[in-house]
mmCIF file of C-alpha atoms in Angstrom:
data_model
loop_
_atom_site.group_PDB
_atom_site.id
_atom_site.type_symbol
_atom_site.label_atom_id
_atom_site.label_comp_id
_atom_site.label_asym_id
_atom_site.label_seq_id
_atom_site.Cartn_x
_atom_site.Cartn_y
_atom_site.Cartn_z
ATOM 1 C CA UNK A 23 11.035 -24.090 1.149
ATOM 2 C CA UNK A 24 10.028 -20.472 2.728
ATOM 3 C CA UNK A 25 10.022 -16.839 0.805
ATOM 4 C CA UNK A 26 12.099 -14.731 2.036
ATOM 5 C CA UNK A 27 12.957 -10.230 1.198
ATOM 6 C CA UNK A 28 15.446 -11.457 -1.402
ATOM 7 C CA UNK A 29 13.460 -13.641 -3.247
ATOM 8 C CA UNK A 30 11.201 -9.975 -3.917
ATOM 9 C CA UNK A 31 14.488 -8.076 -4.868
ATOM 10 C CA UNK A 32 14.466 -6.666 -1.713
ATOM 11 C CA UNK A 33 17.201 -5.604 1.229
ATOM 12 C CA UNK A 34 18.339 -2.726 4.155
ATOM 13 C CA UNK A 35 18.042 0.320 2.902
ATOM 14 C CA UNK A 36 21.679 1.571 1.131
ATOM 15 C CA UNK A 37 20.898 6.066 0.993
ATOM 16 C CA UNK A 38 24.550 5.187 -0.953
ATOM 17 C CA UNK A 39 22.925 3.821 -4.374
ATOM 18 C CA UNK A 40 19.784 6.713 -4.805
ATOM 19 C CA UNK A 41 20.859 10.574 -4.674
ATOM 20 C CA UNK A 42 16.663 9.892 -5.968
ATOM 21 C CA UNK A 43 14.180 11.144 -3.647
ATOM 22 C CA UNK A 44 11.008 9.403 -5.337
ATOM 23 C CA UNK A 45 12.889 5.773 -4.464
ATOM 24 C CA UNK A 46 11.326 7.118 -1.127
ATOM 25 C CA UNK A 47 8.178 6.483 -2.937
ATOM 26 C CA UNK A 48 4.859 3.758 -4.843
ATOM 27 C CA UNK A 49 2.403 5.653 -6.632
ATOM 28 C CA UNK A 50 -0.847 4.147 -8.112
ATOM 29 C CA UNK A 51 -3.317 5.819 -9.059
ATOM 30 C CA UNK A 52 -7.630 4.240 -8.751
ATOM 31 C CA UNK A 53 -10.322 5.123 -10.643
ATOM 32 C CA UNK A 54 -11.632 6.528 -7.537
ATOM 33 C CA UNK A 55 -8.733 7.195 -5.157
ATOM 34 C CA UNK A 56 -4.789 7.658 -5.228
ATOM 35 C CA UNK A 57 -2.758 5.840 -2.674
ATOM 36 C CA UNK A 58 1.371 7.115 -2.229
ATOM 37 C CA UNK A 59 3.544 4.829 -0.422
ATOM 38 C CA UNK A 60 6.433 6.618 1.129
ATOM 39 C CA UNK A 61 9.182 4.781 3.594
ATOM 40 C CA UNK A 62 10.804 6.259 5.594
ATOM 41 C CA UNK A 63 14.738 4.602 5.910
ATOM 42 C CA UNK A 64 16.271 5.209 9.618
ATOM 43 C CA UNK A 65 18.686 7.373 7.881
ATOM 44 C CA UNK A 66 17.236 9.693 5.577
ATOM 45 C CA UNK A 67 19.808 11.173 3.328
ATOM 46 C CA UNK A 68 19.916 14.363 3.122
ATOM 47 C CA UNK A 69 17.988 14.987 0.017
ATOM 48 C CA UNK A 70 14.492 13.454 0.652
ATOM 49 C CA UNK A 71 15.017 15.750 3.536
ATOM 50 C CA UNK A 72 12.430 18.098 2.036
ATOM 51 C CA UNK A 73 10.029 15.388 0.758
ATOM 52 C CA UNK A 74 10.025 13.825 4.148
ATOM 53 C CA UNK A 75 9.611 16.996 6.061
ATOM 54 C CA UNK A 76 6.511 17.848 4.058
ATOM 55 C CA UNK A 77 4.914 14.499 4.172
ATOM 56 C CA UNK A 78 5.998 13.030 8.331
ATOM 57 C CA UNK A 79 4.932 16.544 9.279
ATOM 58 C CA UNK A 80 0.749 16.411 9.183
ATOM 59 C CA UNK A 81 -1.956 13.384 8.175
ATOM 60 C CA UNK A 82 -3.797 16.075 5.723
ATOM 61 C CA UNK A 83 -3.425 17.312 2.567
ATOM 62 C CA UNK A 84 -5.501 19.793 0.767
ATOM 63 C CA UNK A 85 -8.958 19.227 0.176
ATOM 64 C CA UNK A 86 -8.707 15.163 0.366
ATOM 65 C CA UNK A 87 -4.914 14.176 1.552
ATOM 66 C CA UNK A 88 -4.400 12.151 3.920
ATOM 67 C CA UNK A 89 -1.817 9.928 5.773
ATOM 68 C CA UNK A 90 -3.803 7.096 7.767
ATOM 69 C CA UNK A 91 -1.142 6.296 10.525
ATOM 70 C CA UNK A 92 -2.952 3.629 11.772
ATOM 71 C CA UNK A 93 -1.176 1.511 9.192
ATOM 72 C CA UNK A 94 1.356 2.652 9.377
ATOM 73 C CA UNK A 95 4.572 -0.125 10.298
ATOM 74 C CA UNK A 96 8.074 -0.687 10.354
ATOM 75 C CA UNK A 97 10.097 -2.949 9.128
ATOM 76 C CA UNK A 98 12.715 -4.004 10.087
ATOM 77 C CA UNK A 99 14.246 -6.048 6.700
ATOM 78 C CA UNK A 100 13.981 -2.457 4.725
ATOM 79 C CA UNK A 101 15.599 0.118 7.792
ATOM 80 C CA UNK A 102 12.527 1.865 8.313
ATOM 81 C CA UNK A 103 9.005 2.691 8.323
ATOM 82 C CA UNK A 104 6.489 3.168 5.501
ATOM 83 C CA UNK A 105 3.500 5.438 5.492
ATOM 84 C CA UNK A 106 0.605 5.838 3.267
ATOM 85 C CA UNK A 107 -1.421 8.720 1.605
ATOM 86 C CA UNK A 108 -4.546 8.386 -0.244
ATOM 87 C CA UNK A 109 -6.156 11.681 -2.021
ATOM 88 C CA UNK A 110 -8.658 11.580 -4.763
ATOM 89 C CA UNK A 111 -7.444 10.867 -7.812
ATOM 90 C CA UNK A 112 -9.878 14.268 -9.515
ATOM 91 C CA UNK A 113 -7.621 16.005 -7.644
ATOM 92 C CA UNK A 114 -4.007 15.328 -8.746
ATOM 93 C CA UNK A 115 -3.266 18.737 -10.096
ATOM 94 C CA UNK A 116 -3.889 19.769 -6.891
ATOM 95 C CA UNK A 117 -1.828 17.046 -5.813
ATOM 96 C CA UNK A 118 0.970 18.339 -8.024
ATOM 97 C CA UNK A 119 0.072 21.438 -7.529
ATOM 98 C CA UNK A 120 1.425 21.329 -3.681
ATOM 99 C CA UNK A 121 4.894 19.878 -4.484
ATOM 100 C CA UNK A 122 5.723 22.472 -6.955
ATOM 101 C CA UNK A 123 5.924 24.852 -3.723
ATOM 102 C CA UNK A 124 9.359 22.822 -2.396
ATOM 103 C CA UNK A 125 12.289 21.349 -4.119
ATOM 104 C CA UNK A 126 11.389 17.520 -3.418
ATOM 105 C CA UNK A 127 14.374 16.157 -5.193
ATOM 106 C CA UNK A 128 12.272 13.394 -6.802
ATOM 107 C CA UNK A 129 13.091 12.840 -10.512
ATOM 108 C CA UNK A 130 11.553 9.681 -11.117
ATOM 109 C CA UNK A 131 8.726 6.939 -9.408
ATOM 110 C CA UNK A 132 6.872 3.371 -9.812
ATOM 111 C CA UNK A 133 3.617 3.449 -10.968
ATOM 112 C CA UNK A 134 0.887 1.316 -11.505
ATOM 113 C CA UNK A 135 -3.311 1.913 -12.564
ATOM 114 C CA UNK A 136 -4.532 3.960 -15.248
ATOM 115 C CA UNK A 137 -3.024 7.011 -13.748
ATOM 116 C CA UNK A 138 0.260 6.250 -14.555
ATOM 117 C CA UNK A 139 -0.436 6.733 -18.466
ATOM 118 C CA UNK A 140 -2.958 9.459 -18.439
ATOM 119 C CA UNK A 141 -1.052 12.052 -15.729
ATOM 120 C CA UNK A 142 2.852 11.230 -16.927
ATOM 121 C CA UNK A 143 2.350 14.349 -19.608
ATOM 122 C CA UNK A 144 0.873 16.114 -16.729
ATOM 123 C CA UNK A 145 3.355 14.807 -14.397
ATOM 124 C CA UNK A 146 6.536 15.456 -16.214
ATOM 125 C CA UNK A 147 5.714 18.967 -17.587
ATOM 126 C CA UNK A 148 5.151 20.702 -14.538
ATOM 127 C CA UNK A 149 7.225 18.640 -11.663
ATOM 128 C CA UNK A 150 10.236 17.038 -13.599
ATOM 129 C CA UNK A 151 9.420 13.424 -12.360
ATOM 130 C CA UNK A 152 8.531 10.243 -14.961
ATOM 131 C CA UNK A 153 6.428 8.256 -13.506
ATOM 132 C CA UNK A 154 7.879 4.186 -14.643
ATOM 133 C CA UNK A 155 4.510 2.393 -15.097
ATOM 134 C CA UNK A 156 4.214 -0.831 -13.289
ATOM 135 C CA UNK A 157 2.755 -4.339 -14.022
ATOM 136 C CA UNK A 158 -0.299 -3.642 -11.586
ATOM 137 C CA UNK A 159 -1.276 -7.087 -10.498
ATOM 138 C CA UNK A 160 2.905 -7.999 -11.190
ATOM 139 C CA UNK A 161 3.408 -5.639 -8.190
ATOM 140 C CA UNK A 162 -0.057 -6.460 -6.120
ATOM 141 C CA UNK A 163 1.449 -10.335 -5.745
ATOM 142 C CA UNK A 164 4.537 -8.626 -4.784
ATOM 143 C CA UNK A 165 3.011 -6.568 -1.732
ATOM 144 C CA UNK A 166 0.684 -9.488 -0.838
ATOM 145 C CA UNK A 167 4.120 -11.731 -0.621
ATOM 146 C CA UNK A 168 5.248 -8.625 0.751
ATOM 147 C CA UNK A 169 3.716 -8.450 3.793
ATOM 148 C CA UNK A 170 2.639 -11.888 4.579
ATOM 149 C CA UNK A 171 6.304 -11.664 5.677
ATOM 150 C CA UNK A 172 6.289 -8.837 7.201
ATOM 151 C CA UNK A 173 3.886 -10.010 9.551
ATOM 152 C CA UNK A 174 1.574 -13.254 9.072
ATOM 153 C CA UNK A 175 -0.274 -13.067 12.589
ATOM 154 C CA UNK A 176 -1.842 -9.994 11.760
ATOM 155 C CA UNK A 177 -2.362 -9.051 8.041
ATOM 156 C CA UNK A 178 -4.075 -12.650 7.017
ATOM 157 C CA UNK A 179 -7.195 -12.402 8.412
ATOM 158 C CA UNK A 180 -11.240 -12.195 8.068
ATOM 159 C CA UNK A 181 -14.233 -11.136 9.566
ATOM 160 C CA UNK A 182 -17.361 -13.178 11.084
ATOM 161 C CA UNK A 183 -20.243 -12.631 12.270
ATOM 162 C CA UNK A 184 -20.410 -12.317 15.600
ATOM 163 C CA UNK A 185 -24.044 -13.907 16.929
ATOM 164 C CA UNK A 186 -26.716 -14.891 19.096
ATOM 165 C CA UNK A 187 -25.525 -19.260 20.201
ATOM 166 C CA UNK A 188 -29.009 -20.285 19.947
ATOM 167 C CA UNK A 189 -29.998 -17.596 16.503
ATOM 168 C CA UNK A 190 -26.968 -19.548 15.414
ATOM 169 C CA UNK A 191 -27.921 -22.890 16.331
ATOM 170 C CA UNK A 192 -31.621 -22.209 14.701
ATOM 171 C CA UNK A 193 -30.374 -20.030 11.177
ATOM 172 C CA UNK A 194 -27.254 -22.083 11.083
ATOM 173 C CA UNK A 195 -27.611 -24.916 7.980
ATOM 174 C CA UNK A 196 -28.411 -21.139 6.714
ATOM 175 C CA UNK A 197 -25.718 -19.282 7.391
ATOM 176 C CA UNK A 198 -21.657 -18.790 6.009
ATOM 177 C CA UNK A 199 -19.640 -17.910 9.111
ATOM 178 C CA UNK A 200 -22.534 -17.835 11.672
ATOM 179 C CA UNK A 201 -24.416 -14.515 9.091
ATOM 180 C CA UNK A 202 -26.156 -15.562 5.867
ATOM 181 C CA UNK A 203 -24.832 -12.994 2.479
ATOM 182 C CA UNK A 204 -28.147 -11.301 2.557
ATOM 183 C CA UNK A 205 -27.928 -10.402 6.532
ATOM 184 C CA UNK A 206 -24.575 -9.918 6.744
ATOM 185 C CA UNK A 207 -24.439 -6.351 6.829
ATOM 186 C CA UNK A 208 -26.900 -5.446 9.578
ATOM 187 C CA UNK A 209 -24.409 -8.262 12.467
ATOM 188 C CA UNK A 210 -21.081 -7.062 14.048
ATOM 189 C CA UNK A 211 -18.060 -8.098 12.119
ATOM 190 C CA UNK A 212 -14.913 -9.813 14.082
ATOM 191 C CA UNK A 213 -11.385 -9.221 12.725
ATOM 192 C CA UNK A 214 -9.967 -13.538 12.403
ATOM 193 C CA UNK A 215 -6.229 -13.449 11.736
ATOM 194 C CA UNK A 216 -6.049 -16.806 9.481
ATOM 195 C CA UNK A 217 -2.162 -17.154 10.048
ATOM 196 C CA UNK A 218 0.031 -17.934 6.772
ATOM 197 C CA UNK A 219 3.137 -19.230 6.210
ATOM 198 C CA UNK A 220 4.518 -18.029 2.691
ATOM 199 C CA UNK A 221 6.417 -21.530 1.302
ATOM 200 C CA UNK A 222 7.242 -21.760 -2.458
ATOM 201 C CA UNK A 223 5.885 -24.807 -1.666
ATOM 202 C CA UNK A 224 2.448 -24.582 -0.639
ATOM 203 C CA UNK A 225 1.227 -20.124 -1.448
ATOM 204 C CA UNK A 226 1.641 -20.703 -5.398
ATOM 205 C CA UNK A 227 -0.366 -21.135 -7.491
ATOM 206 C CA UNK A 228 -3.696 -18.315 -5.893
ATOM 207 C CA UNK A 229 -6.405 -16.131 -6.850
ATOM 208 C CA UNK A 230 -5.071 -12.944 -6.566
ATOM 209 C CA UNK A 231 -9.033 -10.319 -6.919
ATOM 210 C CA UNK A 232 -8.661 -6.872 -7.177
ATOM 211 C CA UNK A 233 -11.664 -5.080 -6.710
ATOM 212 C CA UNK A 234 -11.558 -1.614 -7.515
ATOM 213 C CA UNK A 235 -14.240 1.392 -8.085
ATOM 214 C CA UNK A 236 -13.253 1.694 -11.407
ATOM 215 C CA UNK A 237 -12.305 -1.598 -12.529
ATOM 216 C CA UNK A 238 -12.231 -5.481 -10.851
ATOM 217 C CA UNK A 239 -9.678 -7.852 -11.699
ATOM 218 C CA UNK A 240 -9.704 -11.727 -11.464
#
């Protein structure tokens, strides 16, 4: 049978179920970059307004923080819009200082990555926020399923090189998707959609390759 949002334990946002602005956040500490996802419900609860105003009134934060507007998308199932922010992990102390300047109303945040342990005490002592450590690979797989449920035709894709037809014919035996592995970066690449249906009967098993600047996992 096809997977659904209920298989992930997710349903429409209900602000009556939470009194913590941290319910709108997810955090991943990477070796080089840390990533934040902020969920903006259609009906923003009052306790989350200060955080929403801070995050959505700008696209740049401090020296390295950036909100990528092109990545944001609306989830009809969840009843809101997801925004994506990244900053250099080495500047975590600066990010904490920014949050200290206003009443953020965050008590707990679900977090992955080594920094969820490394910065746990610092975040608790300075902000009063408890980092709830999550299994990283389980979170990645759940995120893949969620993304494919939301945008099955656009978020599953590959890249192929744009090469001249004559050149492609003469070197076809040496090329993969029309271009050799060695000189792939010298060609202009085009994004090719690969729609994938998330079905319980054929989606698993799957191979997850998670490439990080510090640690990569297969």
